[in-house]
PDB file of C-alpha atoms in Angstrom:
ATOM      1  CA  UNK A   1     151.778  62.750 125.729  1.00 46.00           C
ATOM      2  CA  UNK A   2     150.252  61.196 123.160  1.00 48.00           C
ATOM      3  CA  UNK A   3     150.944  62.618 118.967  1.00 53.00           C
ATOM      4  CA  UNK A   4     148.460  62.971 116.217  1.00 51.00           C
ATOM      5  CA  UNK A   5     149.608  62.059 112.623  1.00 48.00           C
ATOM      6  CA  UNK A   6     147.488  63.659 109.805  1.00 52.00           C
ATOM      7  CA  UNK A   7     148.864  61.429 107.488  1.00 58.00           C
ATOM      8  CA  UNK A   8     150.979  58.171 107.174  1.00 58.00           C
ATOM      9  CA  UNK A   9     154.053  59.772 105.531  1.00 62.00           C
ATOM     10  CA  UNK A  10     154.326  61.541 109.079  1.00 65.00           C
ATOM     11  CA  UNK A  11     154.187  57.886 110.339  1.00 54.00           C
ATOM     12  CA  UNK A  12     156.504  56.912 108.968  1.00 59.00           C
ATOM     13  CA  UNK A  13     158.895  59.980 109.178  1.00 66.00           C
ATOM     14  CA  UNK A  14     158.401  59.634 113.054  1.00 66.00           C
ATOM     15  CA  UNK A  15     159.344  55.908 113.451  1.00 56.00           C
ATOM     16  CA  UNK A  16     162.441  56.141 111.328  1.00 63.00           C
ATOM     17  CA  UNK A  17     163.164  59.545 113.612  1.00 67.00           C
ATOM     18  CA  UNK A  18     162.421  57.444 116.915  1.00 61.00           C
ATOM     19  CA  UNK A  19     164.317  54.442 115.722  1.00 54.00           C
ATOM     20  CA  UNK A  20     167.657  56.254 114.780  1.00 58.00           C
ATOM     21  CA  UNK A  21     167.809  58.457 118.213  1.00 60.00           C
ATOM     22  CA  UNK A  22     167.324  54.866 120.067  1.00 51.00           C
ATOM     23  CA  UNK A  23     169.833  53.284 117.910  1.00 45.00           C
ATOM     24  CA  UNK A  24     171.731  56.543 118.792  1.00 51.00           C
ATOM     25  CA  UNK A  25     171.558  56.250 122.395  1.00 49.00           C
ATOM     26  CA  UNK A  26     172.347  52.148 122.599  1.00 43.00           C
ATOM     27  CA  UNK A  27     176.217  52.848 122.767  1.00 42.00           C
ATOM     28  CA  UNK A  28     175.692  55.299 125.279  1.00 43.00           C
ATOM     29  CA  UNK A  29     173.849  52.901 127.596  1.00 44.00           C
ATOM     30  CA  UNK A  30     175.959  50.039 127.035  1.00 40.00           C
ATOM     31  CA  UNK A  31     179.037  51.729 127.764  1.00 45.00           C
ATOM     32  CA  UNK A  32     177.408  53.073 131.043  1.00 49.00           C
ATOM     33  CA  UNK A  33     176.576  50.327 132.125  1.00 44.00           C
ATOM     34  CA  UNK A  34     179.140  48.018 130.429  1.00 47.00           C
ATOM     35  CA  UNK A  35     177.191  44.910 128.856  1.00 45.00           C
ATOM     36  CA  UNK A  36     176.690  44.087 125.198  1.00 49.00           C
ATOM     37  CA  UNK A  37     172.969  43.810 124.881  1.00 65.00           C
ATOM     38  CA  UNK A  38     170.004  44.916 126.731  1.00 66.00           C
ATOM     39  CA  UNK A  39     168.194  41.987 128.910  1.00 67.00           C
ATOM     40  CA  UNK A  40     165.035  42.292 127.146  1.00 73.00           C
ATOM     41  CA  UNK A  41     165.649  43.998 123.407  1.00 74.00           C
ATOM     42  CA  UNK A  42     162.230  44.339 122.640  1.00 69.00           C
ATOM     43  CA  UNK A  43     162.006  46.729 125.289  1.00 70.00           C
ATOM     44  CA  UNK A  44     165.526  47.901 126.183  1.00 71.00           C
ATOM     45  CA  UNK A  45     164.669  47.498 129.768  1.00 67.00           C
ATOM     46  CA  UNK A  46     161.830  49.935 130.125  1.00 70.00           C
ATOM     47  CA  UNK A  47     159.390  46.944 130.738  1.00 61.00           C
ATOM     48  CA  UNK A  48     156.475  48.808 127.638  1.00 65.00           C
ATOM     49  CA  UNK A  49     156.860  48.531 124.320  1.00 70.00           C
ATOM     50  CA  UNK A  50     155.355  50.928 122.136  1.00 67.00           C
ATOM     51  CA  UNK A  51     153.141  51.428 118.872  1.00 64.00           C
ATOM     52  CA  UNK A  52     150.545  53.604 116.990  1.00 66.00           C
ATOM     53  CA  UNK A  53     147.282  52.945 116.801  1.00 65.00           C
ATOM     54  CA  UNK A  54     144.817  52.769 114.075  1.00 68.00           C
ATOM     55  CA  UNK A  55     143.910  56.496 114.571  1.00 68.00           C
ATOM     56  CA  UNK A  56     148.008  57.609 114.452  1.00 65.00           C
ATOM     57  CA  UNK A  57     148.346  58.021 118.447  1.00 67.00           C
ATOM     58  CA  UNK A  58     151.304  56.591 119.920  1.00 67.00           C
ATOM     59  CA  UNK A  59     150.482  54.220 122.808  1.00 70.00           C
ATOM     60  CA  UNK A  60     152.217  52.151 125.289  1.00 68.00           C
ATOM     61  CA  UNK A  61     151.758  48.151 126.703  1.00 67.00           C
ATOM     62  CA  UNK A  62     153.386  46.422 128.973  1.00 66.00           C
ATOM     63  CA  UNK A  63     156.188  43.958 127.627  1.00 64.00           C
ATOM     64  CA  UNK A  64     155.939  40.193 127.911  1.00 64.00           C
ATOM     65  CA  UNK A  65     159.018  40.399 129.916  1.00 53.00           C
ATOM     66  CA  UNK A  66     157.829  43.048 132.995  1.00 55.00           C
ATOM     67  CA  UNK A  67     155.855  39.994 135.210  1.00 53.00           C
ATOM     68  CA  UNK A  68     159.080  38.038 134.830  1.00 53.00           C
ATOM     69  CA  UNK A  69     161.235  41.337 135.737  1.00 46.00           C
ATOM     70  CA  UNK A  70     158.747  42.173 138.444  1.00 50.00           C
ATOM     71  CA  UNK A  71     159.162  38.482 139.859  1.00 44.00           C
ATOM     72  CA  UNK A  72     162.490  38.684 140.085  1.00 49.00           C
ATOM     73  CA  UNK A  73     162.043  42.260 141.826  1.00 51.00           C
ATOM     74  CA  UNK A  74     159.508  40.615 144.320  1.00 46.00           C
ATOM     75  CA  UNK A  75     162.248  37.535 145.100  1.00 44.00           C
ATOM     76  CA  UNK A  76     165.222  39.771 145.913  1.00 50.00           C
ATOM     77  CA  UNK A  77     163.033  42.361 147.944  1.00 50.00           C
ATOM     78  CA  UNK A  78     161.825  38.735 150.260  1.00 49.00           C
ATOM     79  CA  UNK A  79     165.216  38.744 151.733  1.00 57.00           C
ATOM     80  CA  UNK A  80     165.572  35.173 151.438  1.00 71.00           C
ATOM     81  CA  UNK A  81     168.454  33.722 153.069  1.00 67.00           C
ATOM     82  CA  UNK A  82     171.361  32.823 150.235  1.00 71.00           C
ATOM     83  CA  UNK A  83     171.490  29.008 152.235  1.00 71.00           C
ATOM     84  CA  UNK A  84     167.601  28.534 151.350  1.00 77.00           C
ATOM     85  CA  UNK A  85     167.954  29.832 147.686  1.00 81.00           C
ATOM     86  CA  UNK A  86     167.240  26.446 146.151  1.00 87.00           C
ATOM     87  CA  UNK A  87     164.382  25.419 148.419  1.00 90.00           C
ATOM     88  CA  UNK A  88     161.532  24.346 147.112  1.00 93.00           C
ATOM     89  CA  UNK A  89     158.644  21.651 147.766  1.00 95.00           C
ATOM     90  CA  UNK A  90     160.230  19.081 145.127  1.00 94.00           C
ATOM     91  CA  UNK A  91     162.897  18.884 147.193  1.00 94.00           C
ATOM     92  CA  UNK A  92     161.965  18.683 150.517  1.00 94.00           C
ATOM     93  CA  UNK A  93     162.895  15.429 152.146  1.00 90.00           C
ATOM     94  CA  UNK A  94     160.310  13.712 154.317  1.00 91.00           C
ATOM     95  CA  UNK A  95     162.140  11.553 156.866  1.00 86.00           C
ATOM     96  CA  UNK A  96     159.615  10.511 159.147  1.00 90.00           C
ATOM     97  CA  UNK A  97     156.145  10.821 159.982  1.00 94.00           C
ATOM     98  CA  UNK A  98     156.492  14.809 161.130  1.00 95.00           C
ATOM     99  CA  UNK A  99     157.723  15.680 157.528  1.00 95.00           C
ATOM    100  CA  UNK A 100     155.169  14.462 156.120  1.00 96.00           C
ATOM    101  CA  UNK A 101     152.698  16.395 158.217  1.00 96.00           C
ATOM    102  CA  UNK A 102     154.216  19.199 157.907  1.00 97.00           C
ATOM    103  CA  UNK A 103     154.221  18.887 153.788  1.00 97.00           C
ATOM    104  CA  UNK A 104     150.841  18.241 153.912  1.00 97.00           C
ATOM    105  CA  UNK A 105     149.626  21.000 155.878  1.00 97.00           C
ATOM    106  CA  UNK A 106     151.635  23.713 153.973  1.00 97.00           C
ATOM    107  CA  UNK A 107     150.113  22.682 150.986  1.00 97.00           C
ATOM    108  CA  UNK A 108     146.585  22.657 152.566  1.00 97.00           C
ATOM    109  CA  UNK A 109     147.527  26.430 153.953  1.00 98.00           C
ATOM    110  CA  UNK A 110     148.710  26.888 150.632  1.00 97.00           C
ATOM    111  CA  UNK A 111     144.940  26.480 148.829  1.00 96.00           C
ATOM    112  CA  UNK A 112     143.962  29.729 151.199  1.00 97.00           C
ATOM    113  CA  UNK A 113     145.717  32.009 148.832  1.00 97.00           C
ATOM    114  CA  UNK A 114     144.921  32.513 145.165  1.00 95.00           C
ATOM    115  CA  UNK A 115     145.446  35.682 142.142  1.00 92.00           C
ATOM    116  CA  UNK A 116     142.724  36.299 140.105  1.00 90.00           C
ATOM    117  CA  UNK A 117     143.374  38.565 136.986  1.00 82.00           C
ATOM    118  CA  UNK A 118     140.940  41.010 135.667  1.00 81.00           C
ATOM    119  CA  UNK A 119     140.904  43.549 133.613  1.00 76.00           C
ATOM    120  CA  UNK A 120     144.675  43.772 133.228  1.00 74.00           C
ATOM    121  CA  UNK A 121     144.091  44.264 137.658  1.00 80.00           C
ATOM    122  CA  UNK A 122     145.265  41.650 139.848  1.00 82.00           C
ATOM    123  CA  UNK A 123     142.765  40.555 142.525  1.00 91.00           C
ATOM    124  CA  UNK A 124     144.329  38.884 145.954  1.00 94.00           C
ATOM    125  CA  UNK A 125     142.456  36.512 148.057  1.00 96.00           C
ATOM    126  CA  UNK A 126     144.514  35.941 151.613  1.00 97.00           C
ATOM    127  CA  UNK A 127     143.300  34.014 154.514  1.00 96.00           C
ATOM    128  CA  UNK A 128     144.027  35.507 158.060  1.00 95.00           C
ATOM    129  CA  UNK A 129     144.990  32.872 159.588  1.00 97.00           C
ATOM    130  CA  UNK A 130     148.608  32.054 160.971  1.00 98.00           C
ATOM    131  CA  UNK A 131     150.833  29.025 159.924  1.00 98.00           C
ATOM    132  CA  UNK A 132     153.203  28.122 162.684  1.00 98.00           C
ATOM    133  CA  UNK A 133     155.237  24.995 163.515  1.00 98.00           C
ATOM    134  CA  UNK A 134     156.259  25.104 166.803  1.00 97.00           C
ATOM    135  CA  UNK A 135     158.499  22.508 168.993  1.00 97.00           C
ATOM    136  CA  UNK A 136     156.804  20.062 171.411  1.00 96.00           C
ATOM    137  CA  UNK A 137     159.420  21.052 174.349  1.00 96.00           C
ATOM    138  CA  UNK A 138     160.764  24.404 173.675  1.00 95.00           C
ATOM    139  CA  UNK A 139     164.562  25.602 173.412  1.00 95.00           C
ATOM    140  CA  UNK A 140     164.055  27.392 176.577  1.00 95.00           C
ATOM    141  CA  UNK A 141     162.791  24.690 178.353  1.00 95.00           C
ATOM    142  CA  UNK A 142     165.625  22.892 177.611  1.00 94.00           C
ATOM    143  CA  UNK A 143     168.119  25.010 179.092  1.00 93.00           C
ATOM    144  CA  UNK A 144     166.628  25.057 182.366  1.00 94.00           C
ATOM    145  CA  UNK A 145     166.726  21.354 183.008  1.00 95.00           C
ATOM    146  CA  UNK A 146     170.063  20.185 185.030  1.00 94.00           C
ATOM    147  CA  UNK A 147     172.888  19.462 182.266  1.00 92.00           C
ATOM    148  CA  UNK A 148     172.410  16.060 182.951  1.00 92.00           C
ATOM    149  CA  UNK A 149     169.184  15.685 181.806  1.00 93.00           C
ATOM    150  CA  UNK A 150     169.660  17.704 178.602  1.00 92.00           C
ATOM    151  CA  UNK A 151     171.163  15.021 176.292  1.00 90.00           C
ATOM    152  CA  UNK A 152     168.187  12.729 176.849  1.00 93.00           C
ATOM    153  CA  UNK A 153     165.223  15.191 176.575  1.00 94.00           C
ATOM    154  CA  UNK A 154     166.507  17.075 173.734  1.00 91.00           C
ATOM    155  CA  UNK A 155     166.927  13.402 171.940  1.00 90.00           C
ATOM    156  CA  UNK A 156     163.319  12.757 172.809  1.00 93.00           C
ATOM    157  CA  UNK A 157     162.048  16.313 171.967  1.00 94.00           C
ATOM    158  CA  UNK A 158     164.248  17.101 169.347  1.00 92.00           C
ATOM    159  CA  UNK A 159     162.591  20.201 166.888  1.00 92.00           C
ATOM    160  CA  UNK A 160     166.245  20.989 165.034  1.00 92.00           C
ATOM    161  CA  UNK A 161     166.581  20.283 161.570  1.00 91.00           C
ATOM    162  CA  UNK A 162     163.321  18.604 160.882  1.00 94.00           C
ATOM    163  CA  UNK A 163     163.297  20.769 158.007  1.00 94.00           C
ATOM    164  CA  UNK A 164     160.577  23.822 159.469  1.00 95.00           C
ATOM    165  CA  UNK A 165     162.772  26.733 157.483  1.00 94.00           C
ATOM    166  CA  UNK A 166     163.374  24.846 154.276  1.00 95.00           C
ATOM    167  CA  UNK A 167     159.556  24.260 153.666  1.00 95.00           C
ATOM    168  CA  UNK A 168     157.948  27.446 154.790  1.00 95.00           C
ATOM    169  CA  UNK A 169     161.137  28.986 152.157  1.00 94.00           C
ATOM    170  CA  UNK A 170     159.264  26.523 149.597  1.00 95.00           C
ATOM    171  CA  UNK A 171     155.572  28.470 150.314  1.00 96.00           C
ATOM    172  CA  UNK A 172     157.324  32.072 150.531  1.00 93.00           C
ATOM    173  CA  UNK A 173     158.721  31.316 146.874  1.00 92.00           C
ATOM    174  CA  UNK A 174     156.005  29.406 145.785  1.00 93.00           C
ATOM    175  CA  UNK A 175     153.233  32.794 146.539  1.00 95.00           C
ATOM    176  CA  UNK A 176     156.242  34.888 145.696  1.00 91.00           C
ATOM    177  CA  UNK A 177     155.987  33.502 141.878  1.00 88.00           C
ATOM    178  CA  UNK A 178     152.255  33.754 141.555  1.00 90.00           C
ATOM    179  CA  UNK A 179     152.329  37.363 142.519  1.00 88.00           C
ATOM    180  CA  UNK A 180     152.200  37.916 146.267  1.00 93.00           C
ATOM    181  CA  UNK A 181     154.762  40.508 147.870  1.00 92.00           C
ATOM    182  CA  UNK A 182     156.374  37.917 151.076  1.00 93.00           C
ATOM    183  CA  UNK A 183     158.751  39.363 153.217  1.00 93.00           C
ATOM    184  CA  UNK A 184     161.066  36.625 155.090  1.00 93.00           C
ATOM    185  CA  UNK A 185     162.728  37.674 158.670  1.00 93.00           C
ATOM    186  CA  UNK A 186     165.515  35.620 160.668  1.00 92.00           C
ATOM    187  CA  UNK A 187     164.575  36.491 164.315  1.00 94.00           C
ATOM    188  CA  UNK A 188     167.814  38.005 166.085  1.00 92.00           C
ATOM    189  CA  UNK A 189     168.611  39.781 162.502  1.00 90.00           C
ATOM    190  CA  UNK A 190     165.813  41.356 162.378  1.00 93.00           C
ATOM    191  CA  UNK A 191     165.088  42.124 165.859  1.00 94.00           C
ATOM    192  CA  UNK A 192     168.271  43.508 166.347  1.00 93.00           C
ATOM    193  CA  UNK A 193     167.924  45.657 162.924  1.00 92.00           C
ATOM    194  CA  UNK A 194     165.104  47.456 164.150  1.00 93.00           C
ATOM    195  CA  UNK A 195     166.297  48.225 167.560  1.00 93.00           C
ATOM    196  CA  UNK A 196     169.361  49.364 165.993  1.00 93.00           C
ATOM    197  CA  UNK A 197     167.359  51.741 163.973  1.00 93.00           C
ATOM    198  CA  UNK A 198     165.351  53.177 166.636  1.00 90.00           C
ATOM    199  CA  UNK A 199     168.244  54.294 168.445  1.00 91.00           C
ATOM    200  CA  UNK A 200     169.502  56.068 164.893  1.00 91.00           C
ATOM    201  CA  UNK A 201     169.462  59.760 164.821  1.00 88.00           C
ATOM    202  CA  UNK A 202     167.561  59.723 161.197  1.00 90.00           C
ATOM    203  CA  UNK A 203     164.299  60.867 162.585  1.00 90.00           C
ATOM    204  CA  UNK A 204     163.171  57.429 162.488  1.00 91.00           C
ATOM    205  CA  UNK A 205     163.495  57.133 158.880  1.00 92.00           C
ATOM    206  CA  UNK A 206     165.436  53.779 158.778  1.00 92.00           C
ATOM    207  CA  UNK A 207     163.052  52.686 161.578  1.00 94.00           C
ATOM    208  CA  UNK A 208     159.823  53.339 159.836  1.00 94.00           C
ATOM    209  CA  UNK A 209     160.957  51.893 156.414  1.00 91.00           C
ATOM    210  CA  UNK A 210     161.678  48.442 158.475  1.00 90.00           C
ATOM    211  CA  UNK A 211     158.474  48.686 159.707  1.00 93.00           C
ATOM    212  CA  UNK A 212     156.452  49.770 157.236  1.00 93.00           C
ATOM    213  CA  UNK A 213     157.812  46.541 155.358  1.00 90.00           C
ATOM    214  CA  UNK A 214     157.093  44.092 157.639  1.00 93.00           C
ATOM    215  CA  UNK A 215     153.308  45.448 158.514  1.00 95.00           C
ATOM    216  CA  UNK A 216     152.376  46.067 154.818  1.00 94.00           C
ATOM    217  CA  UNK A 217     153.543  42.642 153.117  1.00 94.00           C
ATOM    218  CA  UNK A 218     151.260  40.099 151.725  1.00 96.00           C
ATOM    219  CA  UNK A 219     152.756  37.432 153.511  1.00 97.00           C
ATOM    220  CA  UNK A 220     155.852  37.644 156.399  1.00 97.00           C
ATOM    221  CA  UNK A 221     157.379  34.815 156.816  1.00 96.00           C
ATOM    222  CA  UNK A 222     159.222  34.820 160.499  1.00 97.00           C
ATOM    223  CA  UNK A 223     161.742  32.085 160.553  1.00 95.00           C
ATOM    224  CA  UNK A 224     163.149  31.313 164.491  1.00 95.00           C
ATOM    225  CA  UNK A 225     160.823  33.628 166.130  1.00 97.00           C
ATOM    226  CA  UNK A 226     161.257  34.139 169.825  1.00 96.00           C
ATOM    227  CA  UNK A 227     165.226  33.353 169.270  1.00 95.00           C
ATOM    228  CA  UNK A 228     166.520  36.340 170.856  1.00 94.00           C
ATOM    229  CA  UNK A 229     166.288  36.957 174.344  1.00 93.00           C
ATOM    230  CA  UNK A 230     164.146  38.489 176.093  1.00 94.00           C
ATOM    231  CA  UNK A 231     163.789  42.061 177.321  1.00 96.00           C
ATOM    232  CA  UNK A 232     161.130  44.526 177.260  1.00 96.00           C
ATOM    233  CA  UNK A 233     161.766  46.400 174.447  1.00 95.00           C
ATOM    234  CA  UNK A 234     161.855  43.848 172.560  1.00 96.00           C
ATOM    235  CA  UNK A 235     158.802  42.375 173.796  1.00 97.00           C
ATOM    236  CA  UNK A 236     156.834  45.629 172.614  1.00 96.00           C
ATOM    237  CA  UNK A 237     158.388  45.659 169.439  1.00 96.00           C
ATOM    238  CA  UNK A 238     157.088  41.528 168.895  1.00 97.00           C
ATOM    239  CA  UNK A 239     153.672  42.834 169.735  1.00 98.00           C
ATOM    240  CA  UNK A 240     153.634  45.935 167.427  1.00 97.00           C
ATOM    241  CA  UNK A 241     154.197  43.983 164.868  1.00 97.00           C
ATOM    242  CA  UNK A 242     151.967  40.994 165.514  1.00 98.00           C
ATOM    243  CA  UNK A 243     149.688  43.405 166.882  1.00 98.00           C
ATOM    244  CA  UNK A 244     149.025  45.174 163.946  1.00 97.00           C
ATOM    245  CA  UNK A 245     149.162  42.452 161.367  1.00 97.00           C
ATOM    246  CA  UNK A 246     146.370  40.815 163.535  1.00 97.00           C
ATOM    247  CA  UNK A 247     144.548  43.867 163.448  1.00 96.00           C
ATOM    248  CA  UNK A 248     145.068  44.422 159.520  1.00 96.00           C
ATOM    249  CA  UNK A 249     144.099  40.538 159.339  1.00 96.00           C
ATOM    250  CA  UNK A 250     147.875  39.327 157.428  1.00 97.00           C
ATOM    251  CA  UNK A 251     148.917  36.892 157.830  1.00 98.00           C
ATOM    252  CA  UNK A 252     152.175  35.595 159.846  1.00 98.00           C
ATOM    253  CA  UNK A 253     153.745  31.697 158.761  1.00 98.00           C
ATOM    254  CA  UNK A 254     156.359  31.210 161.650  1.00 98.00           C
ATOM    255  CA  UNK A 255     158.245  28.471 163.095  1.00 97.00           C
ATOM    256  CA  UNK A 256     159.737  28.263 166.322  1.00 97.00           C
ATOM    257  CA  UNK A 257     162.208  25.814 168.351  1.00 96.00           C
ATOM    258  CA  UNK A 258     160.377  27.054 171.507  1.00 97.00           C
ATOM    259  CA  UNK A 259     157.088  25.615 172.435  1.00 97.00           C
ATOM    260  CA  UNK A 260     153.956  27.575 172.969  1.00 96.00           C
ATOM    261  CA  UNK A 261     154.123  28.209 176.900  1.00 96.00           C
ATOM    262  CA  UNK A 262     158.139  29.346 175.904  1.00 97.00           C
ATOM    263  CA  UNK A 263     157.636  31.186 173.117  1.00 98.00           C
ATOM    264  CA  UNK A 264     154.586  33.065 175.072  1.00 97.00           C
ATOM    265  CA  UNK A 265     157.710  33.787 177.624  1.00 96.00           C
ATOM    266  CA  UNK A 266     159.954  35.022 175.026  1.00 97.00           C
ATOM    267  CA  UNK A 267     157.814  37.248 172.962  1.00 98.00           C
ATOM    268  CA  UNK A 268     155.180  38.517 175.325  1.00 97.00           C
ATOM    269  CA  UNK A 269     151.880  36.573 176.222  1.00 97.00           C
ATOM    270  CA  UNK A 270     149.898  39.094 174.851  1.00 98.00           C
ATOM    271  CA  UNK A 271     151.939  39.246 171.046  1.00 98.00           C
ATOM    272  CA  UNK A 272     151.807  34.959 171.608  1.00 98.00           C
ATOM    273  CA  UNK A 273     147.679  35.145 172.104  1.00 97.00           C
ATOM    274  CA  UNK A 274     147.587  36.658 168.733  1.00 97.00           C
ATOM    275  CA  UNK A 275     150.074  34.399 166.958  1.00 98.00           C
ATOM    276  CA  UNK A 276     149.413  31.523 168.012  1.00 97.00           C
ATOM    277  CA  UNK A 277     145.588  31.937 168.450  1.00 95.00           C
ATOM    278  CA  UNK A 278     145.407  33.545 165.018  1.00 96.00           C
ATOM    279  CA  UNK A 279     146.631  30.221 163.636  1.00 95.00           C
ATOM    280  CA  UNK A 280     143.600  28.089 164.929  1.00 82.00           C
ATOM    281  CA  UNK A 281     144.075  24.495 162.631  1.00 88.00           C
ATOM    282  CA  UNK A 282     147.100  25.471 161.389  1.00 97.00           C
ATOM    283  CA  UNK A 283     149.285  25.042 164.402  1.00 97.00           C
ATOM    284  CA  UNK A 284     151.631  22.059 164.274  1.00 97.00           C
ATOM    285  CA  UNK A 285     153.759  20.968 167.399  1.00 97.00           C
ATOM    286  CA  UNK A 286     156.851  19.286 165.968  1.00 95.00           C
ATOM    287  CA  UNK A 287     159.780  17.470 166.700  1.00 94.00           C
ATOM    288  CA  UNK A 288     162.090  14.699 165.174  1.00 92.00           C
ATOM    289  CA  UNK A 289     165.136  13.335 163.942  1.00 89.00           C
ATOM    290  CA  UNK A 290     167.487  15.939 163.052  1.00 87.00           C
ATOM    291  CA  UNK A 291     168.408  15.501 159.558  1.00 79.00           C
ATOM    292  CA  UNK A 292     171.610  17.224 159.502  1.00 72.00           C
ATOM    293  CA  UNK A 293     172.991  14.931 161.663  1.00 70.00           C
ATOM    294  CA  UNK A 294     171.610  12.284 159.438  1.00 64.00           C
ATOM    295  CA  UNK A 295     173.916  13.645 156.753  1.00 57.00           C
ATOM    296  CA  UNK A 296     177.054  13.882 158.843  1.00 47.00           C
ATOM    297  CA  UNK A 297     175.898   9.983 159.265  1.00 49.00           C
TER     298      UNK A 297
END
C-alpha cells in the first residue's frame, strides 16, 4: 500500500527507517542462504526497486536486472539438453550442401517471429506454421530391409548427425532470448514421462502439469519425434498434443530420422497430417554425411 508524507522530514525519517531494517535483515539472508552478496544489490533479488514520488507516495519499478533474471528463468524452464548448452547459429558447421539448407531455412522461419514492446506490454507475433526436417529414407525403413542391404542404404540415405538437433537448439535459444517461452522435448523422454504420469495415482496432477506445458508454450521444440515405438496409447497421446497445438495454431519445429510415410506409421496418420501438413514450405527432407563420424576421422 502506498504512504503519504505531509512533509519531507517524514521523508526522510522513513528512508533512514527502511534502510536500517534492510541493512538489518542482509545477515539474516546471507546466512540462509550462505553467499556474500546479493546477485543484483540494487534490488536484493526482488527484481523492483523502489522510490517516492514527487507527491511523497512510495512506488515501485521494475529493476534493470528482472528481463535478464527472467531470461535466465525462461532458459532453464526450456529443458534444454546439458550436451546442446553451447549451441548456437555461430557455431553450427555446414559440411555440405544439406547444412547449408538447413541454416538458411531456420533463419528464414526465424523472420516469422518478432516482440514488439508497448507500453511497458510485450506484444508476440507467431506464425502457425511447422518447421520440420525430416530424413529422406526413414529409420524405420531401414530396419526392415534384409541386413545385407542396410550398410549401403543407410550410407546413401544417411539423416544422423547432419546436425538437425544442434540448429533447431540454436532457434529455441535464439526466441528464448528475445522473449518467447520454448519448451524443448527428447521423444522417448518425454513420451515415456507422460505415460508414466498417467498411470500415477495423483489425480492426474503430474499428468496435467506435463501437458499443460507442452500445449501452452510459445514455441515446442520436439527433437527425435516418432523415436519410440509404436503402440496405441502412445499414438493418442502424439495426436493430443499435435492436435491441439494445431487447433490453438502453435507452432511445432521438429526433426525426425524417420521419413514422412514412417513417421506417419509411428505417430499416427492422423497426428502426421497435422504436423507435417501444418509445415507447408517449411518441410525439409534431409540426409548426409554424418559429422560425428567425421570427427572420429
Amino acid at each position: 500500500m502506498a504512504r503519504k508524507f505531509t512533509s519531507i522530514e517524514q521523508v526522510m525519517a522513513d528512508l533512514q527507517a527502511r534502510a536500517q531494517s534492510r541493512l538489518s535483515e542482509k545477515p539474516k539472508k546471507l546466512e540462509e542462504h550462505g553467499v556474500d552478496e546479493f546477485e543484483c544489490p540494487a534490488c536484493r533479488d526482488t527484481e523492483f526497486t523502489f522510490y517516492f514520488d514527487e507527491e511523497g507516495y512510495e512506488t515501485a519499478r521494475p529493476c534493470e536486472c528482472r528481463e535478464r533474471k527472467a531470461w535466465k528463468r525462461r532458459f532453464k524452464q526450456s529443458m534444454i539438453p546439458d550436451e546442446f548448452t553451447n549451441a548456437n547459429f555461430k557455431n553450427y558447421q555446414q559440411f555440405d550442401d544439406i547444412q547449408k539448407k538447413m541454416y538458411d531455412a531456420t533463419l528464414e522461419y526465424l523472420k516469422h517471429f518478432r516482440m514488439d514492446v508497448e507500453d511497458n506490454k510485450k506484444n508476440k507475433t507467431i506464425p502457425y506454421q511447422n518447421f520440420g526436417l525430416v530424413a529422406v529414407f526413414g529409420e524405420q525403413r531401414l530396419k526392415e530391409l534384409p541386413p545385407s542391404e542396410r550398410s549401403a542404404m543407410k550410407q546413401q540415405h544417411n539423416n544422423f548427425g547432419i546436425g538437425k538437433t544442434h540448429l533447431q537448439i540454436a532457434l529455441a535459444k535464439h526466441l528464448i532470448k528475445e522473449g518467447f517461452n520454448v519448451l524443448v522435448v527428447s521423444d522417448v523422454v518425454f513420451i515415456e514421462e507422460l505415460m508414466q504420469a498417467k498411470m500415477m495415482k495423483d489425480e492426474g496432477e503430474t499428468y496435467n502439469r506435463l501437458l499443460h506445458n507442452t500445449l501452452t508454450a510459445d514455441v515446442l521444440i520436439w527433437d527425435d519425434i516418432g523415436k519410440v515405438n509404436w503402440t496405441e496409447a502412445r499414438e493418442r497421446m502424439y495426436y493430443i498434443i499435435i492436435n491441439e497445438r494445431y487447433r490453438k495454431q502453435k507452432p511445432i519445429v521438429f526433426n525426425s530420422n524417420e521419413d514422412r510415410g514412417t513417421l506417419a506409421e509411428k505417430i499416427g496418420y492422423a497426428a502426421a497430417s497435422r504436423l507435417i501438413g501444418q509445415a507447408e514450405a517449411f518441410l525439409i527432407e534431409a540426409e548426409g554425411t554424418d559429422y560425428r563420424l567425421k570427427k572420429v576421422n
